[in-house]
């Protein structure tokens, strides 16, 4: 008999099982059925075939079983410790005794984003966004759509994978997705784009949609008749990646400040505003570790109504705006800046700004952040030596006066394309998304939004 090839994506996803050749698969047995989620159980088990994986045991639920270091749970996690947790077909499964398993499940499920709710009419709910994924059946065609979740948490001494569906079709769907090379490759492609790097001790979740055309009788499922499509990857509850949409990581936790500016219009609330069709520069930061006075000032000034500006040179910031700008711009590493476009063919769907993290490019990031915050506040940047030294203390020059300012202009705003080419384009073929304007008489820099919007998201 030829054993299934352990491809790299599967080896990575179930690493401890393949490396140690030890662990267990727990299923759910009931009095009416040998194993309630038997097909899913068999589908996963075939990738740990004898004799190579003799140390991985297959356990239909039985009493007093202790969870091993490496554990895969197949089926509703709540039913493992409470057979009456929700309505099931085929009768309740046998209860697995032991507080250790309850604690193990709680440590994996409780901090996750996707949760199963309900009894007779179970659904999957995104606890962060309140989105609901509800099974659907078309009685005319026999088409049935179910949902399931793959959960993965690897910690010292406890490596756990949970494969759980709303119904058996959902469980079979997540099992199929979890063992499928193409699905796992797509998941790892997303994980590899994470910033900061992936920490296996934090929850990784995948929402799967399973579609089945019910051609067989008596609840018998044909694996080939089920299509399993991973929809979203979620990391540590906060970051979500749409595998079927724009394929980028998005912070899904709610924002205290969420503003958008378009064209010459004043900034407005964007908490319920969709992305729209324009490319956009998205700027995000968590300010909750800053001085409470700075956070309060940010909440007040950045949510305040801004009057339209009739001149090409916005007014300079007032004293309170200056205080806020100094606090935020000089702490530029707090901010994540991304260009998101509709058709960025070479860059994918997003480009981190700036490209590269040299000292001078970080200064250019500070400069762009300054202009973006000024746009949200309704003011401009008066470019003189005092302002440069106040807002850009890491800019160094042996000259003073006009020469100091000239040197700053030449190396920062004068060469912004170096690091911001994705937004501004090459010199020979500039983009018209956003322009950095300079009013010479007033010595004022400002942003002009042509064919891109500016989005600011802050937690205060």
Tab-separated table of C-alpha atoms in Angstrom:
chain	number	residue	atom	x	y	z
A	1	UNK	CA	0.000	0.000	0.000
A	2	UNK	CA	1.373	3.421	-0.927
A	3	UNK	CA	1.200	5.965	1.896
A	4	UNK	CA	0.026	9.502	1.114
A	5	UNK	CA	2.899	11.888	0.468
A	6	UNK	CA	3.407	14.338	3.308
A	7	UNK	CA	3.767	17.577	1.379
A	8	UNK	CA	5.431	20.607	2.913
A	9	UNK	CA	2.223	22.527	3.608
A	10	UNK	CA	0.669	19.620	5.503
A	11	UNK	CA	3.924	18.931	7.308
A	12	UNK	CA	3.984	22.558	8.433
A	13	UNK	CA	0.384	22.620	9.566
A	14	UNK	CA	0.595	19.376	11.556
A	15	UNK	CA	4.311	19.647	12.311
A	16	UNK	CA	4.535	18.043	15.804
A	17	UNK	CA	2.468	15.031	14.701
A	18	UNK	CA	4.783	14.272	11.786
A	19	UNK	CA	8.000	15.117	13.617
A	20	UNK	CA	7.335	13.048	16.762
A	21	UNK	CA	5.086	10.387	15.178
A	22	UNK	CA	2.938	10.631	18.290
A	23	UNK	CA	-0.412	12.047	19.324
A	24	UNK	CA	-4.090	11.232	19.030
A	25	UNK	CA	-7.207	11.895	16.979
A	26	UNK	CA	-10.334	12.225	19.104
A	27	UNK	CA	-13.702	11.632	17.411
A	28	UNK	CA	-17.292	11.581	18.657
A	29	UNK	CA	-19.034	8.209	19.009
A	30	UNK	CA	-22.743	7.755	19.730
A	31	UNK	CA	-24.999	4.812	20.441
A	32	UNK	CA	-26.675	5.122	17.054
A	33	UNK	CA	-23.548	5.542	14.959
A	34	UNK	CA	-20.043	4.112	15.170
A	35	UNK	CA	-18.519	7.573	14.881
A	36	UNK	CA	-20.727	10.629	14.452
A	37	UNK	CA	-18.210	12.365	12.192
A	38	UNK	CA	-16.782	9.121	10.877
A	39	UNK	CA	-15.913	10.187	7.334
A	40	UNK	CA	-13.994	13.224	8.553
A	41	UNK	CA	-12.246	11.010	11.098
A	42	UNK	CA	-11.234	8.565	8.378
A	43	UNK	CA	-10.168	11.334	5.992
A	44	UNK	CA	-7.690	12.769	8.518
A	45	UNK	CA	-6.544	9.363	9.804
A	46	UNK	CA	-5.438	8.206	6.349
A	47	UNK	CA	-2.609	10.737	6.445
A	48	UNK	CA	-1.201	9.084	9.588
A	49	UNK	CA	-1.167	5.535	8.259
A	50	UNK	CA	0.387	2.469	9.826
A	51	UNK	CA	3.069	1.380	10.368
A	52	UNK	CA	4.884	4.728	10.129
A	53	UNK	CA	2.536	6.540	12.504
A	54	UNK	CA	1.793	3.781	14.972
A	55	UNK	CA	2.320	6.288	17.795
A	56	UNK	CA	-0.706	8.322	16.691
A	57	UNK	CA	-3.790	6.708	18.181
A	58	UNK	CA	-7.344	6.972	16.860
A	59	UNK	CA	-9.841	7.396	19.669
A	60	UNK	CA	-13.618	7.347	19.184
A	61	UNK	CA	-14.716	8.985	22.439
A	62	UNK	CA	-14.386	6.865	25.560
A	63	UNK	CA	-14.400	7.595	29.238
A	64	UNK	CA	-11.439	8.802	31.293
A	65	UNK	CA	-9.227	9.490	28.316
A	66	UNK	CA	-6.392	11.973	28.882
A	67	UNK	CA	-5.414	14.440	26.148
A	68	UNK	CA	-1.884	13.804	24.818
A	69	UNK	CA	0.646	16.472	23.913
A	70	UNK	CA	-0.385	16.379	20.233
A	71	UNK	CA	-4.158	16.318	19.782
A	72	UNK	CA	-6.586	16.632	16.861
A	73	UNK	CA	-10.264	17.009	17.803
A	74	UNK	CA	-12.786	16.108	15.089
A	75	UNK	CA	-16.331	17.308	15.618
A	76	UNK	CA	-18.149	19.763	17.857
A	77	UNK	CA	-15.724	20.745	20.623
A	78	UNK	CA	-18.551	21.321	23.109
A	79	UNK	CA	-19.903	17.773	22.664
A	80	UNK	CA	-16.646	16.228	23.834
A	81	UNK	CA	-17.341	17.359	27.385
A	82	UNK	CA	-21.108	17.923	27.315
A	83	UNK	CA	-23.114	15.463	25.176
A	84	UNK	CA	-26.228	17.670	25.539
A	85	UNK	CA	-24.529	20.921	24.563
A	86	UNK	CA	-26.604	21.164	21.394
A	87	UNK	CA	-28.944	19.086	19.274
A	88	UNK	CA	-27.355	16.301	17.200
A	89	UNK	CA	-28.577	13.631	14.828
A	90	UNK	CA	-27.985	10.031	15.804
A	91	UNK	CA	-28.194	10.677	19.551
A	92	UNK	CA	-25.677	12.272	21.904
A	93	UNK	CA	-22.103	10.991	21.881
A	94	UNK	CA	-20.460	9.357	24.849
A	95	UNK	CA	-19.034	11.906	27.268
A	96	UNK	CA	-15.283	12.034	27.686
A	97	UNK	CA	-14.511	12.382	31.374
A	98	UNK	CA	-11.707	14.515	32.700
A	99	UNK	CA	-11.216	18.179	33.512
A	100	UNK	CA	-7.959	18.152	31.540
A	101	UNK	CA	-9.776	17.891	28.216
A	102	UNK	CA	-12.237	20.628	29.213
A	103	UNK	CA	-9.349	22.927	30.101
A	104	UNK	CA	-7.537	22.074	26.865
A	105	UNK	CA	-10.590	22.910	24.761
A	106	UNK	CA	-11.274	26.118	26.678
A	107	UNK	CA	-7.710	27.353	26.183
A	108	UNK	CA	-8.059	26.914	22.426
A	109	UNK	CA	-11.672	27.958	21.810
A	110	UNK	CA	-12.192	30.826	24.287
A	111	UNK	CA	-9.648	33.275	22.783
A	112	UNK	CA	-10.737	32.569	19.196
A	113	UNK	CA	-12.662	34.850	16.872
A	114	UNK	CA	-15.083	32.333	15.343
A	115	UNK	CA	-17.566	30.735	17.726
A	116	UNK	CA	-20.447	28.290	17.308
A	117	UNK	CA	-23.767	29.440	18.759
A	118	UNK	CA	-27.236	27.971	19.088
A	119	UNK	CA	-28.586	24.490	19.652
A	120	UNK	CA	-31.149	23.333	17.104
A	121	UNK	CA	-30.183	26.105	14.664
A	122	UNK	CA	-26.432	26.396	15.118
A	123	UNK	CA	-24.425	29.060	13.305
A	124	UNK	CA	-20.848	30.333	13.171
A	125	UNK	CA	-20.374	33.873	14.488
A	126	UNK	CA	-17.420	36.227	14.142
A	127	UNK	CA	-17.343	37.624	17.697
A	128	UNK	CA	-15.411	40.706	16.621
A	129	UNK	CA	-17.601	41.842	13.709
A	130	UNK	CA	-20.853	39.996	14.639
A	131	UNK	CA	-21.042	38.496	11.136
A	132	UNK	CA	-23.093	35.289	11.074
A	133	UNK	CA	-22.512	32.278	8.815
A	134	UNK	CA	-25.676	30.211	8.651
A	135	UNK	CA	-26.124	26.810	6.977
A	136	UNK	CA	-28.560	26.851	4.060
A	137	UNK	CA	-30.452	24.162	2.189
A	138	UNK	CA	-32.107	24.407	-1.213
A	139	UNK	CA	-34.913	21.861	-1.059
A	140	UNK	CA	-35.448	21.974	-4.810
A	141	UNK	CA	-31.884	21.198	-5.892
A	142	UNK	CA	-30.791	19.378	-2.756
A	143	UNK	CA	-27.849	21.745	-2.373
A	144	UNK	CA	-26.678	22.151	1.212
A	145	UNK	CA	-24.159	24.743	2.421
A	146	UNK	CA	-22.535	24.303	5.812
A	147	UNK	CA	-19.706	26.060	7.627
A	148	UNK	CA	-16.863	24.935	9.816
A	149	UNK	CA	-13.757	26.230	11.543
A	150	UNK	CA	-10.201	24.954	11.753
A	151	UNK	CA	-8.444	26.060	14.940
A	152	UNK	CA	-4.720	25.597	15.503
A	153	UNK	CA	-2.727	26.471	18.652
A	154	UNK	CA	0.752	25.059	19.307
A	155	UNK	CA	2.208	25.707	22.761
A	156	UNK	CA	4.925	23.879	24.723
A	157	UNK	CA	3.434	20.534	25.744
A	158	UNK	CA	0.052	21.235	24.116
A	159	UNK	CA	-0.297	21.176	20.324
A	160	UNK	CA	-3.981	21.240	19.430
A	161	UNK	CA	-5.932	21.267	16.169
A	162	UNK	CA	-9.750	21.456	16.250
A	163	UNK	CA	-11.774	20.589	13.132
A	164	UNK	CA	-15.391	21.496	13.770
A	165	UNK	CA	-18.456	22.093	11.634
A	166	UNK	CA	-21.966	23.298	12.331
A	167	UNK	CA	-23.183	19.903	11.032
A	168	UNK	CA	-21.383	16.807	9.816
A	169	UNK	CA	-21.002	18.300	6.340
A	170	UNK	CA	-19.184	21.246	7.903
A	171	UNK	CA	-16.906	18.934	9.884
A	172	UNK	CA	-16.175	16.915	6.771
A	173	UNK	CA	-15.548	20.147	4.869
A	174	UNK	CA	-12.974	21.450	7.353
A	175	UNK	CA	-11.291	18.034	7.444
A	176	UNK	CA	-11.082	18.049	3.668
A	177	UNK	CA	-9.670	21.591	3.632
A	178	UNK	CA	-7.205	20.846	6.436
A	179	UNK	CA	-5.697	17.918	4.539
A	180	UNK	CA	-5.793	19.497	1.075
A	181	UNK	CA	-2.473	20.741	-0.303
A	182	UNK	CA	-3.949	23.626	-2.310
A	183	UNK	CA	-6.006	24.871	0.647
A	184	UNK	CA	-3.034	24.698	2.987
A	185	UNK	CA	-0.784	26.442	0.464
A	186	UNK	CA	-3.268	29.331	0.298
A	187	UNK	CA	-3.365	29.494	4.101
A	188	UNK	CA	0.438	29.496	4.389
A	189	UNK	CA	0.704	32.153	1.676
A	190	UNK	CA	-1.454	34.354	3.904
A	191	UNK	CA	0.495	33.511	7.063
A	192	UNK	CA	3.773	34.382	5.343
A	193	UNK	CA	2.463	37.922	4.762
A	194	UNK	CA	1.903	38.534	8.457
A	195	UNK	CA	3.676	41.423	10.141
A	196	UNK	CA	4.991	40.722	12.757
A	197	UNK	CA	5.956	37.127	12.117
A	198	UNK	CA	3.609	34.244	12.887
A	199	UNK	CA	3.595	33.031	16.515
A	200	UNK	CA	2.288	29.446	16.701
A	201	UNK	CA	1.218	29.904	20.321
A	202	UNK	CA	-1.467	32.383	19.222
A	203	UNK	CA	-4.735	31.108	17.694
A	204	UNK	CA	-4.838	30.577	13.937
A	205	UNK	CA	-8.371	30.051	12.599
A	206	UNK	CA	-9.734	29.238	9.161
A	207	UNK	CA	-13.416	29.583	8.287
A	208	UNK	CA	-14.450	26.985	5.700
A	209	UNK	CA	-17.573	26.804	3.556
A	210	UNK	CA	-18.648	23.273	2.608
A	211	UNK	CA	-21.138	22.779	-0.246
A	212	UNK	CA	-22.828	19.418	-0.790
A	213	UNK	CA	-25.392	18.193	-3.302
A	214	UNK	CA	-27.381	15.596	-1.375
A	215	UNK	CA	-27.616	12.742	-3.860
A	216	UNK	CA	-27.242	9.906	-1.371
A	217	UNK	CA	-29.695	8.611	1.228
A	218	UNK	CA	-29.679	8.062	4.992
A	219	UNK	CA	-27.109	10.725	5.757
A	220	UNK	CA	-24.305	9.071	3.831
A	221	UNK	CA	-21.794	11.606	2.537
A	222	UNK	CA	-19.547	11.151	-0.456
A	223	UNK	CA	-16.311	13.054	0.067
A	224	UNK	CA	-15.969	13.876	-3.627
A	225	UNK	CA	-19.443	15.443	-3.581
A	226	UNK	CA	-18.378	18.082	-1.058
A	227	UNK	CA	-16.467	21.191	-2.073
A	228	UNK	CA	-14.531	22.773	0.792
A	229	UNK	CA	-13.494	26.405	0.325
A	230	UNK	CA	-11.424	28.238	2.981
A	231	UNK	CA	-12.914	31.740	3.199
A	232	UNK	CA	-10.952	33.589	5.883
A	233	UNK	CA	-7.807	33.149	7.935
A	234	UNK	CA	-7.786	34.866	11.341
A	235	UNK	CA	-4.685	35.342	13.464
A	236	UNK	CA	-4.911	36.138	17.171
A	237	UNK	CA	-8.529	37.372	16.789
A	238	UNK	CA	-7.296	40.712	15.483
A	239	UNK	CA	-6.041	40.111	11.960
A	240	UNK	CA	-8.245	38.669	9.214
A	241	UNK	CA	-7.262	37.667	5.670
A	242	UNK	CA	-9.927	37.279	2.970
A	243	UNK	CA	-8.820	34.298	0.876
A	244	UNK	CA	-11.490	34.822	-1.788
A	245	UNK	CA	-11.456	38.642	-1.879
A	246	UNK	CA	-8.691	41.227	-1.734
A	247	UNK	CA	-6.223	38.794	-0.098
A	248	UNK	CA	-4.647	41.059	2.487
A	249	UNK	CA	-4.482	41.240	6.261
A	250	UNK	CA	-6.974	43.638	7.824
A	251	UNK	CA	-7.201	44.647	11.469
A	252	UNK	CA	-10.790	43.734	12.372
A	253	UNK	CA	-10.848	45.043	15.952
A	254	UNK	CA	-12.984	48.185	16.320
A	255	UNK	CA	-11.293	51.580	15.991
A	256	UNK	CA	-11.910	54.558	18.280
A	257	UNK	CA	-11.069	56.950	15.459
A	258	UNK	CA	-11.872	55.984	11.880
A	259	UNK	CA	-11.801	58.876	9.422
A	260	UNK	CA	-11.676	59.171	5.654
A	261	UNK	CA	-10.813	62.120	3.399
A	262	UNK	CA	-11.545	62.334	-0.330
A	263	UNK	CA	-10.722	64.985	-2.930
A	264	UNK	CA	-11.083	68.458	-1.369
A	265	UNK	CA	-13.841	67.336	0.990
A	266	UNK	CA	-13.354	67.641	4.752
A	267	UNK	CA	-12.621	64.353	6.541
A	268	UNK	CA	-15.631	62.426	7.805
A	269	UNK	CA	-16.440	59.387	9.896
A	270	UNK	CA	-15.751	56.130	8.056
A	271	UNK	CA	-16.722	53.503	10.645
A	272	UNK	CA	-19.531	52.225	8.418
A	273	UNK	CA	-18.028	53.251	5.101
A	274	UNK	CA	-16.998	50.546	2.645
A	275	UNK	CA	-13.662	50.669	0.830
A	276	UNK	CA	-15.186	52.034	-2.363
A	277	UNK	CA	-13.547	51.867	-5.769
A	278	UNK	CA	-10.663	54.321	-5.258
A	279	UNK	CA	-7.167	53.341	-4.232
A	280	UNK	CA	-6.522	54.491	-0.669
A	281	UNK	CA	-3.712	55.126	1.743
A	282	UNK	CA	-4.592	53.490	5.050
A	283	UNK	CA	-2.794	54.665	8.194
A	284	UNK	CA	-3.307	52.707	11.416
A	285	UNK	CA	-1.888	52.919	14.943
A	286	UNK	CA	-2.582	51.807	18.497
A	287	UNK	CA	-1.972	54.816	20.754
A	288	UNK	CA	-3.102	53.218	23.994
A	289	UNK	CA	0.426	53.111	25.442
A	290	UNK	CA	0.929	56.854	24.967
A	291	UNK	CA	0.357	59.570	27.546
A	292	UNK	CA	-3.408	59.795	28.343
A	293	UNK	CA	-3.304	63.532	27.603
A	294	UNK	CA	-2.012	62.841	24.081
A	295	UNK	CA	-4.683	60.199	23.522
A	296	UNK	CA	-7.413	62.537	24.717
A	297	UNK	CA	-6.091	65.302	22.467
A	298	UNK	CA	-6.036	62.918	19.478
A	299	UNK	CA	-9.627	61.846	20.103
A	300	UNK	CA	-10.784	65.447	20.383
A	301	UNK	CA	-8.927	67.008	17.455
A	302	UNK	CA	-9.087	64.144	14.956
A	303	UNK	CA	-12.854	63.716	15.295
A	304	UNK	CA	-13.591	67.436	15.221
A	305	UNK	CA	-15.354	68.876	12.194
A	306	UNK	CA	-12.896	70.522	9.763
A	307	UNK	CA	-14.029	73.442	7.648
A	308	UNK	CA	-13.288	73.348	3.879
A	309	UNK	CA	-10.083	75.121	2.861
A	310	UNK	CA	-10.525	77.656	0.061
A	311	UNK	CA	-6.853	78.444	-0.469
A	312	UNK	CA	-3.986	76.424	-1.946
A	313	UNK	CA	-2.047	76.951	1.293
A	314	UNK	CA	-3.787	75.507	4.368
A	315	UNK	CA	-3.262	77.494	7.585
A	316	UNK	CA	-0.484	76.493	9.976
A	317	UNK	CA	-1.444	74.302	12.939
A	318	UNK	CA	-2.563	75.998	16.135
A	319	UNK	CA	-0.860	75.364	19.466
A	320	UNK	CA	-2.908	72.285	20.360
A	321	UNK	CA	-2.533	70.794	16.883
A	322	UNK	CA	1.229	71.346	17.093
A	323	UNK	CA	1.340	69.471	20.388
A	324	UNK	CA	-0.515	66.517	18.891
A	325	UNK	CA	1.596	66.473	15.731
A	326	UNK	CA	4.841	66.490	17.709
A	327	UNK	CA	3.654	63.593	19.876
A	328	UNK	CA	2.527	61.432	16.954
A	329	UNK	CA	4.952	62.221	14.139
A	330	UNK	CA	8.045	61.721	16.292
A	331	UNK	CA	6.742	58.237	17.264
A	332	UNK	CA	6.355	57.134	13.640
A	333	UNK	CA	7.100	53.450	14.314
A	334	UNK	CA	3.658	53.136	15.912
A	335	UNK	CA	2.050	53.667	12.531
A	336	UNK	CA	1.348	51.138	9.817
A	337	UNK	CA	0.955	52.751	6.405
A	338	UNK	CA	-0.421	50.773	3.471
A	339	UNK	CA	-1.405	51.658	-0.074
A	340	UNK	CA	-4.438	49.582	-1.076
A	341	UNK	CA	-5.440	49.563	-4.729
A	342	UNK	CA	-8.012	48.051	-6.996
A	343	UNK	CA	-5.628	46.828	-9.681
A	344	UNK	CA	-2.067	46.796	-8.402
A	345	UNK	CA	-0.900	44.020	-10.687
A	346	UNK	CA	2.803	44.072	-9.829
A	347	UNK	CA	2.324	44.754	-6.127
A	348	UNK	CA	-0.701	42.598	-5.452
A	349	UNK	CA	-3.531	44.271	-3.557
A	350	UNK	CA	-1.425	46.325	-1.178
A	351	UNK	CA	1.980	47.914	-0.740
A	352	UNK	CA	3.552	48.754	2.605
A	353	UNK	CA	4.797	52.353	2.687
A	354	UNK	CA	7.607	53.123	2.488
A	355	UNK	CA	9.414	50.325	0.696
A	356	UNK	CA	12.602	49.883	2.729
A	357	UNK	CA	13.431	50.961	6.270
A	358	UNK	CA	16.609	53.011	5.954
A	359	UNK	CA	16.961	56.072	8.185
A	360	UNK	CA	16.140	58.487	5.381
A	361	UNK	CA	13.074	56.502	4.311
A	362	UNK	CA	11.782	56.500	7.864
A	363	UNK	CA	12.149	60.297	7.789
A	364	UNK	CA	10.096	60.337	4.587
A	365	UNK	CA	7.475	58.198	6.303
A	366	UNK	CA	7.405	60.781	9.117
A	367	UNK	CA	6.973	63.539	6.574
A	368	UNK	CA	4.097	61.790	4.795
A	369	UNK	CA	2.469	60.945	8.135
A	370	UNK	CA	2.769	64.596	9.125
A	371	UNK	CA	1.042	65.728	5.925
A	372	UNK	CA	-1.663	63.071	6.323
A	373	UNK	CA	-2.419	64.159	9.892
A	374	UNK	CA	-2.420	67.797	8.772
A	375	UNK	CA	-4.959	66.870	6.079
A	376	UNK	CA	-7.187	65.329	8.752
A	377	UNK	CA	-6.747	68.384	11.019
A	378	UNK	CA	-7.295	70.972	8.279
A	379	UNK	CA	-3.846	72.552	8.426
A	380	UNK	CA	-0.550	72.453	6.540
A	381	UNK	CA	3.155	72.050	7.279
A	382	UNK	CA	5.099	75.324	7.354
A	383	UNK	CA	8.568	74.245	6.293
A	384	UNK	CA	11.179	76.214	8.238
A	385	UNK	CA	14.102	75.295	10.464
A	386	UNK	CA	12.149	75.558	13.722
A	387	UNK	CA	9.372	73.276	12.469
A	388	UNK	CA	11.825	70.732	11.032
A	389	UNK	CA	13.761	70.525	14.306
A	390	UNK	CA	10.535	70.199	16.306
A	391	UNK	CA	8.886	67.495	14.196
A	392	UNK	CA	11.922	65.712	12.746
A	393	UNK	CA	14.527	65.653	15.555
A	394	UNK	CA	16.426	62.789	13.895
A	395	UNK	CA	17.172	64.867	10.816
A	396	UNK	CA	20.803	65.911	11.091
A	397	UNK	CA	22.597	68.713	9.275
A	398	UNK	CA	25.663	70.810	10.078
A	399	UNK	CA	24.114	73.832	8.372
A	400	UNK	CA	21.559	76.257	9.814
A	401	UNK	CA	18.988	78.733	8.560
A	402	UNK	CA	17.898	78.522	4.938
A	403	UNK	CA	20.608	75.999	4.100
A	404	UNK	CA	19.285	73.680	6.812
A	405	UNK	CA	15.792	73.901	5.342
A	406	UNK	CA	17.115	73.456	1.806
A	407	UNK	CA	18.964	70.316	2.788
A	408	UNK	CA	15.840	68.878	4.436
A	409	UNK	CA	13.732	69.673	1.371
A	410	UNK	CA	16.275	68.112	-0.949
A	411	UNK	CA	16.576	64.815	0.932
A	412	UNK	CA	13.035	64.324	2.271
A	413	UNK	CA	10.132	65.937	0.313
A	414	UNK	CA	12.354	66.399	-2.746
A	415	UNK	CA	13.034	62.654	-3.006
A	416	UNK	CA	9.776	61.179	-1.724
A	417	UNK	CA	9.512	58.770	-4.650
A	418	UNK	CA	12.358	56.764	-3.120
A	419	UNK	CA	10.272	54.542	-0.874
A	420	UNK	CA	6.906	55.892	-2.036
A	421	UNK	CA	7.142	55.009	-5.709
A	422	UNK	CA	4.092	52.703	-5.382
A	423	UNK	CA	2.039	55.777	-4.477
A	424	UNK	CA	3.740	58.584	-6.391
A	425	UNK	CA	5.081	56.616	-9.357
A	426	UNK	CA	8.490	56.992	-11.041
A	427	UNK	CA	9.654	60.473	-11.982
A	428	UNK	CA	9.204	59.721	-15.674
A	429	UNK	CA	5.641	58.488	-15.195
A	430	UNK	CA	4.187	59.973	-11.995
A	431	UNK	CA	0.970	58.644	-10.518
A	432	UNK	CA	-1.970	60.953	-10.001
A	433	UNK	CA	-3.285	59.288	-6.845
A	434	UNK	CA	-1.961	61.840	-4.364
A	435	UNK	CA	0.087	65.004	-4.907
A	436	UNK	CA	2.376	66.676	-2.396
A	437	UNK	CA	1.787	70.369	-3.047
A	438	UNK	CA	4.066	73.226	-2.028
A	439	UNK	CA	2.864	76.817	-1.746
A	440	UNK	CA	6.128	78.722	-2.162
A	441	UNK	CA	4.961	82.083	-0.787
A	442	UNK	CA	3.663	80.564	2.449
A	443	UNK	CA	6.359	77.819	2.494
A	444	UNK	CA	3.576	75.299	3.157
A	445	UNK	CA	3.358	71.633	2.182
A	446	UNK	CA	-0.004	69.844	1.954
A	447	UNK	CA	-1.611	66.736	0.453
A	448	UNK	CA	-3.918	66.943	-2.529
A	449	UNK	CA	-6.099	63.843	-2.964
A	450	UNK	CA	-6.639	63.290	-6.676
A	451	UNK	CA	-7.621	59.676	-7.322
A	452	UNK	CA	-7.030	58.140	-3.907
A	453	UNK	CA	-8.637	58.526	-0.512
A	454	UNK	CA	-6.886	58.855	2.828
A	455	UNK	CA	-8.022	56.655	5.714
A	456	UNK	CA	-6.939	57.093	9.345
A	457	UNK	CA	-7.648	54.453	11.994
A	458	UNK	CA	-6.513	54.907	15.588
A	459	UNK	CA	-7.087	53.193	18.907
A	460	UNK	CA	-6.908	55.640	21.785
